[in-house]
Short mmCIF file of C-alpha atoms and ligand atoms in Angstrom, two decimals:
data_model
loop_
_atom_site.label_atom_id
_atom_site.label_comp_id
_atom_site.label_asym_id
_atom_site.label_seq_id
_atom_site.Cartn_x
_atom_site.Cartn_y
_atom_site.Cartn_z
CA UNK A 205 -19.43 -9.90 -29.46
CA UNK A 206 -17.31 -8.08 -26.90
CA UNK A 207 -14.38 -10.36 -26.63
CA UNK A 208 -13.47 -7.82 -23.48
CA UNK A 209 -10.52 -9.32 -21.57
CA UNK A 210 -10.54 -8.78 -17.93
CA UNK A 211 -9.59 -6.35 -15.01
CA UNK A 212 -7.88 -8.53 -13.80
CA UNK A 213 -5.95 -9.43 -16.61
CA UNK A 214 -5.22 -5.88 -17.46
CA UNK A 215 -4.10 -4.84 -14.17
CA UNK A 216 -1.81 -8.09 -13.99
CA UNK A 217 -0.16 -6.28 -16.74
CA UNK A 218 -0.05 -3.60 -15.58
CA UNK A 219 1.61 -4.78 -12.84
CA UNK A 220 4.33 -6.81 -14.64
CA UNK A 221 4.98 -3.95 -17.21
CA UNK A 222 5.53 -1.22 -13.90
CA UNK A 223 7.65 -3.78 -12.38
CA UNK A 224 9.65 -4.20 -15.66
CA UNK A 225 10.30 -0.62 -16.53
CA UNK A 226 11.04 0.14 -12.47
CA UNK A 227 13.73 -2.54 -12.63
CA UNK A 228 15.18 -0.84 -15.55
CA UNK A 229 14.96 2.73 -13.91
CA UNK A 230 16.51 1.64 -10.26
CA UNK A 231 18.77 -1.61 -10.54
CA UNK A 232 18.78 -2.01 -6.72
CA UNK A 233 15.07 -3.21 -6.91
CA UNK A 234 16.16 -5.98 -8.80
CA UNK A 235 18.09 -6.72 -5.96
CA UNK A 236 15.29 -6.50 -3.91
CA UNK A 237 13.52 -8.73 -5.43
CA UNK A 238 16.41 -11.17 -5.30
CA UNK A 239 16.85 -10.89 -1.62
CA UNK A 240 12.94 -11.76 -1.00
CA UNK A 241 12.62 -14.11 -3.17
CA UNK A 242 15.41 -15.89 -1.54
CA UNK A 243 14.01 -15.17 2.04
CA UNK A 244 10.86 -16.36 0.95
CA UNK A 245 11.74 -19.87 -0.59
CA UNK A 246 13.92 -20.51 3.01
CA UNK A 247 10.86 -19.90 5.03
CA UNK A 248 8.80 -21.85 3.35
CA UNK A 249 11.16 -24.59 2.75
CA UNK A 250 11.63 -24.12 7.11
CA UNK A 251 7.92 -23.87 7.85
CA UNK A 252 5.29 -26.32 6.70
CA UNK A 253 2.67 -25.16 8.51
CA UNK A 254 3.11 -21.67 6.43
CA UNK A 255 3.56 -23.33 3.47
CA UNK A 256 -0.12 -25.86 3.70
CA UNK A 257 -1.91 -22.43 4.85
CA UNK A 258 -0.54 -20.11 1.84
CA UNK A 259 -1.19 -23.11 -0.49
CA UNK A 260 -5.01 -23.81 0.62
CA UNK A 261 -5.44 -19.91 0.82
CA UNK A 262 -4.42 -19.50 -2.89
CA UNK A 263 -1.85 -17.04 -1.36
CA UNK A 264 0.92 -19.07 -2.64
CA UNK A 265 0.19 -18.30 -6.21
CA UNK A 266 0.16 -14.75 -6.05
CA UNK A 267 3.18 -14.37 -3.77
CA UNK A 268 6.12 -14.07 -6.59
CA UNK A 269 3.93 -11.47 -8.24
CA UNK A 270 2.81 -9.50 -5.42
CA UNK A 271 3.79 -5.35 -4.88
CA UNK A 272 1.99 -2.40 -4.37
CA UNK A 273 3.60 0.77 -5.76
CA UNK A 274 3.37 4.43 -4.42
CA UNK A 275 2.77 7.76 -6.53
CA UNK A 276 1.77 11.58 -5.41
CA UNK A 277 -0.32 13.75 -7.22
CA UNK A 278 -1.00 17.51 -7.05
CA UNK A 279 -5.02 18.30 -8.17
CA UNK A 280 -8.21 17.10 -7.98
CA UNK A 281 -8.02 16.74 -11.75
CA UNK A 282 -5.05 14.18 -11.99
CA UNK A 283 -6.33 12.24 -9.35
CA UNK A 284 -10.13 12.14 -11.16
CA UNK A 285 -8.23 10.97 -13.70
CA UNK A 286 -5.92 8.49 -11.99
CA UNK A 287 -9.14 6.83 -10.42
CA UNK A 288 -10.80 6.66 -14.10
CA UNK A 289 -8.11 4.49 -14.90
CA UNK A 290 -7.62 2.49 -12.36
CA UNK A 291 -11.02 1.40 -12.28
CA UNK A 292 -9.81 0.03 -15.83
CA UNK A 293 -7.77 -2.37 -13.78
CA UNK A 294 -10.32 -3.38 -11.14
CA UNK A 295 -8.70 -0.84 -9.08
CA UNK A 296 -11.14 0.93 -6.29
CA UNK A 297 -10.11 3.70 -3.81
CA UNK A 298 -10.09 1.87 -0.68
CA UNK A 299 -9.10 3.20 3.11
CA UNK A 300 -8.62 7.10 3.46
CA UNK A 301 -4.92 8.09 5.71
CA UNK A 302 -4.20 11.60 6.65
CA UNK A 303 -0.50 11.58 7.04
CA UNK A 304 -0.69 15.72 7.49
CA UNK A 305 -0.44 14.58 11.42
CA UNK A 306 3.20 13.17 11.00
CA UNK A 307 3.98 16.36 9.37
CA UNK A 308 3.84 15.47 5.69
CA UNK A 309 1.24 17.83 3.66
CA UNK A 310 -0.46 14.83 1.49
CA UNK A 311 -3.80 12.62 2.13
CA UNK A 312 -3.95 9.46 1.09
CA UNK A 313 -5.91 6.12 -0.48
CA UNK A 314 -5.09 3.19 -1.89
CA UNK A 315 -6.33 1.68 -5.33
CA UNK A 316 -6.71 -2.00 -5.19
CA UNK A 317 -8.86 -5.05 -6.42
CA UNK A 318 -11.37 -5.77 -3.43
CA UNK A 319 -12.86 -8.97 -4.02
CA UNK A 320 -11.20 -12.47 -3.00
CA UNK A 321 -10.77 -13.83 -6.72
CA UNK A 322 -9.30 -11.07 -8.04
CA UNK A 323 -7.02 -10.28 -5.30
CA UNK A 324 -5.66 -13.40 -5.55
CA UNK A 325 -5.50 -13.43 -9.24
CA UNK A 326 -3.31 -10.38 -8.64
CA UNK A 327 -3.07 -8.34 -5.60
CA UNK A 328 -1.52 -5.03 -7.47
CA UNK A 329 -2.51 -1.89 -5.23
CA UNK A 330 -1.04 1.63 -5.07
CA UNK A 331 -0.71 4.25 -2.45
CA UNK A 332 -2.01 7.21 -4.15
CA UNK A 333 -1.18 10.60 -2.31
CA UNK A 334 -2.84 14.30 -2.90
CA UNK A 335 -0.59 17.53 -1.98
CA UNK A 336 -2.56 19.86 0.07
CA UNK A 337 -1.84 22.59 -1.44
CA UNK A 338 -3.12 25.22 1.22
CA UNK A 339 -0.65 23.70 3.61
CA UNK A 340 1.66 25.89 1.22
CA UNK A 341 2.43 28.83 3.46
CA UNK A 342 3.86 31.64 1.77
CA UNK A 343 0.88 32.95 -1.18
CA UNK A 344 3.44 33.48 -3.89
CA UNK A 345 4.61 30.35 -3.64
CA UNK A 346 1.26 28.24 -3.73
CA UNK A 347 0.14 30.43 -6.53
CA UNK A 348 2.80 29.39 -8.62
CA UNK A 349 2.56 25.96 -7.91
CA UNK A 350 -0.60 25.80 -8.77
CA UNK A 351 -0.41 27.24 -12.08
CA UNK A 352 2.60 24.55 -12.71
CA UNK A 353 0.17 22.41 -11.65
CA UNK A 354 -2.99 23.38 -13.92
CA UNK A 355 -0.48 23.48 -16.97
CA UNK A 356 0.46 19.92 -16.50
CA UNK A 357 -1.42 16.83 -18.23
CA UNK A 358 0.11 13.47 -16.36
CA UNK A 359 -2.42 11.13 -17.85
CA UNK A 360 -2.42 11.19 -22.11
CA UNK A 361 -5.61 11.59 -23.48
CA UNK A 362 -6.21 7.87 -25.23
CA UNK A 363 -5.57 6.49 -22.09
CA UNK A 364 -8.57 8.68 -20.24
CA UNK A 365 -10.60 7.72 -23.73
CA UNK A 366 -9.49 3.83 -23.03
CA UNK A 367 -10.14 4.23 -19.54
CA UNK A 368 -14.06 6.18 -20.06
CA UNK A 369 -14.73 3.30 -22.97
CA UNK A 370 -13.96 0.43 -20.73
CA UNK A 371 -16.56 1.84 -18.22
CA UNK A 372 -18.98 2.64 -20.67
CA UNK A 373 -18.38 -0.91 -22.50
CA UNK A 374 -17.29 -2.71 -19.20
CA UNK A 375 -14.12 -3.50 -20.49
CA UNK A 376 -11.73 -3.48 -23.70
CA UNK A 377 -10.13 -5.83 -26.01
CA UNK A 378 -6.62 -7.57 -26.01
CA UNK A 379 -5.43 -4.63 -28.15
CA UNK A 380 -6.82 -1.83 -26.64
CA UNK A 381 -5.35 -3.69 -23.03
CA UNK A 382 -1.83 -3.70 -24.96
CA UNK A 383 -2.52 -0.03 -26.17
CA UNK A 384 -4.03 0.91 -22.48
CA UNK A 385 -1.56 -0.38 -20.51
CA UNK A 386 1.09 1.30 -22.58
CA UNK A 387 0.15 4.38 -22.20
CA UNK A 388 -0.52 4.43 -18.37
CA UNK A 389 3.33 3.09 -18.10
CA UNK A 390 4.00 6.44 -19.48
CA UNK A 391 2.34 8.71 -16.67
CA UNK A 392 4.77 6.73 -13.97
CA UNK A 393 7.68 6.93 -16.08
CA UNK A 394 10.58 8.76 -14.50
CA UNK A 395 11.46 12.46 -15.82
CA UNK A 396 15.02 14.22 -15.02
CA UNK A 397 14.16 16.92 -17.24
CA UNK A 398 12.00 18.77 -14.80
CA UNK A 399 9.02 21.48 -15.70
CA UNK A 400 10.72 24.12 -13.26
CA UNK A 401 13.71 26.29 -13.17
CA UNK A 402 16.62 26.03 -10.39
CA UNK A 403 14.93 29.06 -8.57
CA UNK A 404 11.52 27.81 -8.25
CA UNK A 405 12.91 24.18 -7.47
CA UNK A 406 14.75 25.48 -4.94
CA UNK A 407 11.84 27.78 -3.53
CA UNK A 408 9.43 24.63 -3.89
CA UNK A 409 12.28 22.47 -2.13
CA UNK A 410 12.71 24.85 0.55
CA UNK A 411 8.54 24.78 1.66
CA UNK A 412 8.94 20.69 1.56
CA UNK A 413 11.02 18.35 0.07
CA UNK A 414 7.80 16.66 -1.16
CA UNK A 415 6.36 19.60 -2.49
CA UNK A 416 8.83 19.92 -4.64
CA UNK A 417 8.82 16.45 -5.98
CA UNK A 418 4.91 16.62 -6.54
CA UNK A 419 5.52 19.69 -8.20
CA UNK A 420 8.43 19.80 -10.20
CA UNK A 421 7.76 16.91 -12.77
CA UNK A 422 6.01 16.17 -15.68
CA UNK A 423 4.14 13.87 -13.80
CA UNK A 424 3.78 10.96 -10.63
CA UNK A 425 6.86 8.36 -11.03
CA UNK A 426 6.36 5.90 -9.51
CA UNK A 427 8.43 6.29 -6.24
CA UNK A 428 8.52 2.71 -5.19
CA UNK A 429 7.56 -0.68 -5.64
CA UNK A 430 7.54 -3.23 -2.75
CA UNK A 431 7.57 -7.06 -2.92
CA UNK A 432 5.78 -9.30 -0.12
CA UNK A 433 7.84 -11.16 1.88
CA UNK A 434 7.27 -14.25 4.21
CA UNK A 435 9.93 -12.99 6.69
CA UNK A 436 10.75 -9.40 6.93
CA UNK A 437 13.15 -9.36 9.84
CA UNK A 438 15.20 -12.05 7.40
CA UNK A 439 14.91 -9.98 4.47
CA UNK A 440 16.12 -6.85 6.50
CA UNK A 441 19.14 -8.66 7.87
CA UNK A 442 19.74 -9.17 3.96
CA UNK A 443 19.60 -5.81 3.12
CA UNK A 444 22.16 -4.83 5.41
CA UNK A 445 24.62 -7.98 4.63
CA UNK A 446 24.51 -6.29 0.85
CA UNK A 447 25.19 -2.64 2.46
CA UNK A 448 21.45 -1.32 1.89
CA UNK A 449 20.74 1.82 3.48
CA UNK A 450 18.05 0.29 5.03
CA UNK A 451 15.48 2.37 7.39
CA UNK A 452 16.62 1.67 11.12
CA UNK A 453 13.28 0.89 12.57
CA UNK A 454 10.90 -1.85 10.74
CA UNK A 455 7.21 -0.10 10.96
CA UNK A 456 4.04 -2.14 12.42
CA UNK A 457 3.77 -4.26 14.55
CA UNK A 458 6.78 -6.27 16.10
CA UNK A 459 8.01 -10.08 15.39
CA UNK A 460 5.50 -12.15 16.13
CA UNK A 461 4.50 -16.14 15.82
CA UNK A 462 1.21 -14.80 14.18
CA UNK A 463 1.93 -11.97 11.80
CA UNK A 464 -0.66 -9.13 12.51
CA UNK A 465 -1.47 -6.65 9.57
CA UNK A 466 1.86 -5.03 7.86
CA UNK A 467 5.17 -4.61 8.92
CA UNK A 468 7.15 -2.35 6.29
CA UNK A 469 10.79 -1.41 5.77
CA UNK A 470 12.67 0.74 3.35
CA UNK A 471 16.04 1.61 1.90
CA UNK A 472 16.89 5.21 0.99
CA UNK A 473 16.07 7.43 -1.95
CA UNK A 474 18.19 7.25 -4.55
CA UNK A 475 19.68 10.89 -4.87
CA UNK A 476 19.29 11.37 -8.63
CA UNK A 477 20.44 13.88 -11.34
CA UNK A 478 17.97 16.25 -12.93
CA UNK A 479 17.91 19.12 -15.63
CA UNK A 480 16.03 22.54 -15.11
CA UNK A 481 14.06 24.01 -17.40
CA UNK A 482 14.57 28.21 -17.77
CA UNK A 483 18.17 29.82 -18.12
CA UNK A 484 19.97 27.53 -15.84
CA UNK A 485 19.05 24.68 -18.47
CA UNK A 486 22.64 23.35 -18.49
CA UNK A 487 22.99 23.92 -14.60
CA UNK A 488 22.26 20.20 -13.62
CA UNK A 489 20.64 19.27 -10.50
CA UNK A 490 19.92 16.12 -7.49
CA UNK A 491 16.97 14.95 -5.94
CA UNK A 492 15.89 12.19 -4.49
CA UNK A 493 12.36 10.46 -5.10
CA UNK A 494 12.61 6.90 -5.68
CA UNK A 495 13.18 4.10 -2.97
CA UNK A 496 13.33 0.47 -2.08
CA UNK A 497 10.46 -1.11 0.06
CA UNK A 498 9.21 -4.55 1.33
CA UNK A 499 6.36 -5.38 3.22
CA UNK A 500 5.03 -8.58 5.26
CA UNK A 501 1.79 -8.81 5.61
CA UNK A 502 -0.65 -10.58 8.30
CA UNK A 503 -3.91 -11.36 9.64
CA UNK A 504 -6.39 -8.39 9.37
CA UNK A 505 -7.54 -7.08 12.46
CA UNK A 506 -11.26 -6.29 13.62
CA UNK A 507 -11.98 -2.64 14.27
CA UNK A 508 -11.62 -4.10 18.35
CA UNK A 509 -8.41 -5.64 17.10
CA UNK A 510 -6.97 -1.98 15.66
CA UNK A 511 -8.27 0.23 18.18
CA UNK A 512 -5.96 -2.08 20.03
CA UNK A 513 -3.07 -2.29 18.16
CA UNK A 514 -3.53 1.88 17.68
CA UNK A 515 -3.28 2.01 21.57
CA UNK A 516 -0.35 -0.19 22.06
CA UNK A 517 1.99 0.92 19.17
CA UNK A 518 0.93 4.76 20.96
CA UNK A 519 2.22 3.36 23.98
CA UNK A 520 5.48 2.31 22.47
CA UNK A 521 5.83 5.84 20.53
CA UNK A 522 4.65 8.01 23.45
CA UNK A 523 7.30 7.44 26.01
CA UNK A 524 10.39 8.48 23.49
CA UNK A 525 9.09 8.38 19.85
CA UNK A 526 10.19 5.93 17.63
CA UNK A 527 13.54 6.53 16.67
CA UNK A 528 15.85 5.62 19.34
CA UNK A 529 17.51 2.37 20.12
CA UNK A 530 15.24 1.44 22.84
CA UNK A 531 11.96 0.85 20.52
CA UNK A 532 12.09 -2.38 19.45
CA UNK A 533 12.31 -3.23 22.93
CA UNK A 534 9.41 -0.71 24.61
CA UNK A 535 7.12 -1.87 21.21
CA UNK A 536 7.61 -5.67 22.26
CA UNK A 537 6.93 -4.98 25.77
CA UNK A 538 4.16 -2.97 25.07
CA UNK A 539 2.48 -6.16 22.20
CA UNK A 540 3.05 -8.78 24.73
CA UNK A 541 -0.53 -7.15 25.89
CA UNK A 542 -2.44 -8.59 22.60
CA UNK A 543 -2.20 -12.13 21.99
CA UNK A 544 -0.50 -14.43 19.60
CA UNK A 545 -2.16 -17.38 19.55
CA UNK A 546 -4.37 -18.07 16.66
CA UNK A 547 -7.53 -19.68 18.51
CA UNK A 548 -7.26 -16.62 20.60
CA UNK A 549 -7.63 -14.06 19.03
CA UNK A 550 -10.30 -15.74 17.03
CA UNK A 551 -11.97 -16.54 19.91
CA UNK A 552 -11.52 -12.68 21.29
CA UNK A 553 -12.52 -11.30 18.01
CA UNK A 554 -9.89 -9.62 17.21
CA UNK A 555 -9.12 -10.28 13.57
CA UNK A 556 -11.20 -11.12 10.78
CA UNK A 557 -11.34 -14.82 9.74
CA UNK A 558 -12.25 -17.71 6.80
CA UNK A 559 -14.00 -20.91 8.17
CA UNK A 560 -12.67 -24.53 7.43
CA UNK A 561 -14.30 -27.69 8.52
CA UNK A 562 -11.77 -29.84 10.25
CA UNK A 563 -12.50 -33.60 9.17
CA UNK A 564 -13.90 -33.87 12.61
CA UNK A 565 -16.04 -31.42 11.01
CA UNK A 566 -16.42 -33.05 8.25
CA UNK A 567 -17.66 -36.20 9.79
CA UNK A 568 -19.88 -34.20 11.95
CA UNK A 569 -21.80 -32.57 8.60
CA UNK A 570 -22.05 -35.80 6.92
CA UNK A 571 -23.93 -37.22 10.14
CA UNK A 572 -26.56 -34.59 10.21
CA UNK A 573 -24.88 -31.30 12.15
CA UNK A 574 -24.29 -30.08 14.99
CA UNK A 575 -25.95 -27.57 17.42
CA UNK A 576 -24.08 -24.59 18.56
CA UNK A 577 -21.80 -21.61 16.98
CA UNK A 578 -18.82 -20.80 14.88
CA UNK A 579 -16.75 -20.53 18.69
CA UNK A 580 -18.13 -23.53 19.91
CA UNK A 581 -17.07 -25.29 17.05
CA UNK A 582 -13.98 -23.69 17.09
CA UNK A 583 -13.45 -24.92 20.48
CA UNK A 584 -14.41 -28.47 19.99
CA UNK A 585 -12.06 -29.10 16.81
CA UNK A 586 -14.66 -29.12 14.23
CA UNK A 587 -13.92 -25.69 12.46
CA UNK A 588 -10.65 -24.10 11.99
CA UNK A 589 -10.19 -20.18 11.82
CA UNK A 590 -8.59 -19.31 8.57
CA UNK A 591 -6.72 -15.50 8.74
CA UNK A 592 -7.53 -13.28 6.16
CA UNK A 593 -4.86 -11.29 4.96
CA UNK A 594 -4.68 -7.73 5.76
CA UNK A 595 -4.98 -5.92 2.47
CA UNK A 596 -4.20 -2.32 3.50
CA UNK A 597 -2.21 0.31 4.89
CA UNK A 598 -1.36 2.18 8.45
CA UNK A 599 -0.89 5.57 8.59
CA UNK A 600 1.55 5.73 11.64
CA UNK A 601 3.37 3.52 9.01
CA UNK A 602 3.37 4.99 5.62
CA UNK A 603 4.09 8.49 7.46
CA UNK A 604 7.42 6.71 8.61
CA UNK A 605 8.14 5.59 5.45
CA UNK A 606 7.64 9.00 4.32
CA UNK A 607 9.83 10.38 6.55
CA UNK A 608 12.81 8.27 5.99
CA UNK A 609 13.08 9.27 2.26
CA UNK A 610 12.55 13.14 2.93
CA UNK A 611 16.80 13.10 3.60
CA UNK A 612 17.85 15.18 6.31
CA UNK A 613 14.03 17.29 6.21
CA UNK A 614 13.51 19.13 9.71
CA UNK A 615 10.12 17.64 11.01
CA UNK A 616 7.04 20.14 10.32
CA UNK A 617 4.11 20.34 12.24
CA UNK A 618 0.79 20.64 10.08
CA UNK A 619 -2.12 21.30 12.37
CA UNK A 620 -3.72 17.45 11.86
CA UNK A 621 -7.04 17.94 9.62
CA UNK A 622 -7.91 15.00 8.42
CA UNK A 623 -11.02 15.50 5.48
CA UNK A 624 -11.83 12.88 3.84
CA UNK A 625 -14.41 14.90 2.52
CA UNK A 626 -12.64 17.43 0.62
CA UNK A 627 -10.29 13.83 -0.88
CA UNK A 628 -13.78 12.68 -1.87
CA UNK A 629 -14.79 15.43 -3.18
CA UNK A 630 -11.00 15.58 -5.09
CA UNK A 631 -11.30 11.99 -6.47
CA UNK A 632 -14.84 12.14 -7.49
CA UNK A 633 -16.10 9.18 -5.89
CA UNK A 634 -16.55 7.71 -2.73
CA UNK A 635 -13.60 5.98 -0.78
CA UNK A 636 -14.68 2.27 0.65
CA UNK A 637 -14.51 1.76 4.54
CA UNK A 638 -11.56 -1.03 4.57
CA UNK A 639 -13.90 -2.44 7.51
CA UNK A 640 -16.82 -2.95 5.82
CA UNK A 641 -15.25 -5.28 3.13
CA UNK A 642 -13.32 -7.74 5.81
CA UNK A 643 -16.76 -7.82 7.69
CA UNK A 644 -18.76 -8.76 4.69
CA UNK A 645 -15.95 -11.59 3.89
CA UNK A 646 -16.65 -12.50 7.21
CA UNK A 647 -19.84 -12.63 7.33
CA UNK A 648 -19.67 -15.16 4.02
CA UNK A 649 -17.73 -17.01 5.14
CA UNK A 650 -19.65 -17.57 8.70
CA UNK A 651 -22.65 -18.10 7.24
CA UNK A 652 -20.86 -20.82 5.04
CA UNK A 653 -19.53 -22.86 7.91
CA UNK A 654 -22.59 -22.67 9.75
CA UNK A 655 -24.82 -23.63 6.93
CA UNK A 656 -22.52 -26.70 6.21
CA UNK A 657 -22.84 -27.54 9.98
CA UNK A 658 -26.12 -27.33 10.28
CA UNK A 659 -25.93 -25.41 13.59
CA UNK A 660 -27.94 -21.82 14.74
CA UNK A 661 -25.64 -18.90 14.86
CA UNK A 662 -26.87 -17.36 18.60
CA UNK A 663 -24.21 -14.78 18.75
C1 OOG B 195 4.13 6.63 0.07
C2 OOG B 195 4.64 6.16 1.41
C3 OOG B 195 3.69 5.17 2.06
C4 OOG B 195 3.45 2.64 2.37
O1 OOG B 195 3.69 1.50 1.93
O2 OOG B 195 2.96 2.82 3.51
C5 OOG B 195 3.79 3.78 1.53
C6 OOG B 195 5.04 7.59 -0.62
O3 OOG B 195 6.19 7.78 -0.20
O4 OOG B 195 4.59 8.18 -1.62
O5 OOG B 195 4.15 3.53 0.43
NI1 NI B 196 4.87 1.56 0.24
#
């Protein structure tokens, strides 16, 4: 008898309890969440086609209670620990992003459920960052960081012992769930009392704003939480109308009639007060750390797909970066060079796809198959290309979001050194290749179609 609830269920509430305590801790999340919401019901209500694909997809379900979250930790041993517990929740590291290039001294993965069922039973991920701490420049400085560092425990001990049981048992009961998930809420929990004096604040502030906030606490708030939406450039409009601070430039990919992986935009960190610890204890403090985000999300692209979309978004950024008024404009010109038509860029393989019959299809099963391929069939009206949904993260884009909540922080320049190695080696496990789990969706779901057509795959 193991009456074990599951991952999914746990990380679900997870999820809800996160979202509950954030909405608490930053009130203009709640409004957020209003403003999607609201964008969301209009374009659905306005699009039917949208509305019949979400709905067949399962998408529709998990919309309301979709978000990803963001935290940044600073040693191998809190994010051991952090992957211990996620993998409580179904969570696996997935995709590896160096962001060091764009001048911000973290690496990067996200935790998230990988397989179709669970991601649709809730889609709960979060962008966990590592401080490099030998991007630290002056000795002094990165020594005593790291002993702030070493003397810190952000994870409490029952939840590492619920988090070791459930792997050893492969899983844990309703209470131990309730128990669990309460004392993970904890390690995200906000802190103004900081660890750190004024002085070594400032000293930590003055290497990089996010040094200091990886540093300074008792452990990894959560920095943001971000809602799906249907329509972002809606939802942006939105946030201006109710005098957001939102982000000037929305990252990704431009508008579009088919949405192409993840277009993200952000309003500002909140500047916040905090208390030092030391002889200035009284002397209160600001600091900014948490931040709005949303996020729509589109069809997943091949690895053909992304080394395009990498080239044309570098063409957009090369000719005068990305933060002048012309960009919209140079990134549109420079997209009208990958195409927009569904049957395309199935046809091109471009992005990763689900297989439908149509009822031609249908009709053509039922009366013993057809010869041919997945294209061909594509072609004639008997199968329909499904998008998957792309479940991850760009770097170009999470730098940017980065960058917007760093204030008024001169740009440094970190010599790019991307290891995914020494992450690895930090995290204790192996990070999954993004790639490899769209392709072996795909291949499911082609050898589905086919088998139910009764044709030969010959390409
Ligand atoms: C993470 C920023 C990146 C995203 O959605 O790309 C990110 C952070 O600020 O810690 O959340
Ligand atoms: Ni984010």
């Amino acid at each position: 008898m193991t009456g074990h609830v599951s991952a999914d269920h746990i990380r679900a509430r997870f999820s809800d309890a996160l979202s509950a305590m954030y909405r608490q801790e930053v009130p203009l999340y709640a409004d957020l969440i209003a403003i999607v919401e609201e964008v969301n019901a209009a374009t659905l209500a306005a699009d039917a086609g949208l509305r019949d694909a979400l709905t067949s997809s399962g998408e529709i379900a998990r919309l309301g209670a979709e978000r990803h979250g963001a935290i940044r930790v600073g040693t191998a041993e809190e994010l051991d620990g952090l992957r211990r517990v996620f993998a409580a929740m179904g969570m696996v590291p997935v995709g590896y992003y160096d962001l060091t290039v764009a001048g911000v001294p973290v690496h990067s993965t996200a935790f998230r459920p990988i397989d179709e069922e669970a991601l649709r039973a809730c889609p709960f991920r979060v962008f966990t960052s590592l401080l490099r701490l030998d991007l630290i420049a002056d000795p002094d400085l990165r020594e005593a960081a790291t002993a702030i560092l070493a003397a810190r425990r952000i994870l409490s001990a029952r939840a590492l012992e619920l988090a070791d049981q459930a792997a050893a048992a492969g899983g844990l009961n309703e209470a131990e769930a309730a128990e669990f998930v309460s004392e993970v809420l904890e390690t995200f929990r906000w802190h103004a009392q900081a660890l750190v004096d004024a002085e070594t604040y400032q000293r930590l502030l003055a290497s990089h704003r996010l040094i200091a906030d990886i540093v300074s606490f008792k452990g990894p708030h959560i920095n943001h939480l971000t809602p799906r939406t249907l329509d972002i450039d809606a939802a942006q409009a939105a946030m201006l109308a109710r005098g957001m601070q939102a982000k000037a430039v929305i990252e990704g990919p431009p508008p579009r009639k088919v949405p192409i992986l993840l277009r993200q935009t952000s309003f500002n960190a909140l500047s916040e007060t905090i208390r030092f610890a030391g002889d200035q204890a009284d002397a209160a403090g600001a600091h900014t750390a948490r931040f709005g985000e949303i996020e729509q999300r589109g069809l997943a692209l091949s690895r053909k797909g992304r080394a395009l979309y990498d080239a044309l978004l570098a063409q957009a950024r090369n000719e005068a970066g990305a933060q002048d008024e012309g960009y919209a404009a140079r990134l549109a010109q420079a997209f009208t060079a990958f195409p927009d038509d569904l049957a395309q860029l199935a046809r091109e393989g471009l992005g990763f796809f689900r297989y439908a019959l149509t009822p031609a299809g249908e009709a053509a099963a039922g009366s013993g198959g057809v010869e041919g391929q997945i294209e061909d069939w594509i072609a004639q009206g008997l199968v329909q290309p499904i998008p998957m949904t792309y479940e991850d993260f760009l770097p170009v884009s999470a730098a940017g979001i980065f960058q917007s909540n760093l204030g008024g922080e001169k740009q440094r320049v970190y010599a790019g050194n991307a290891s995914q190695a020494v992450f690895e080696a930090a995290l204790g496990a192996p990070i999954v290749d993004p790639f490899a789990l769209y392709e072996s969706e795909e291949a499911r779901a082609r050898a589905a179609v086919t088998a139910a057509l009764g044709g030969t795959v010959t390409a």
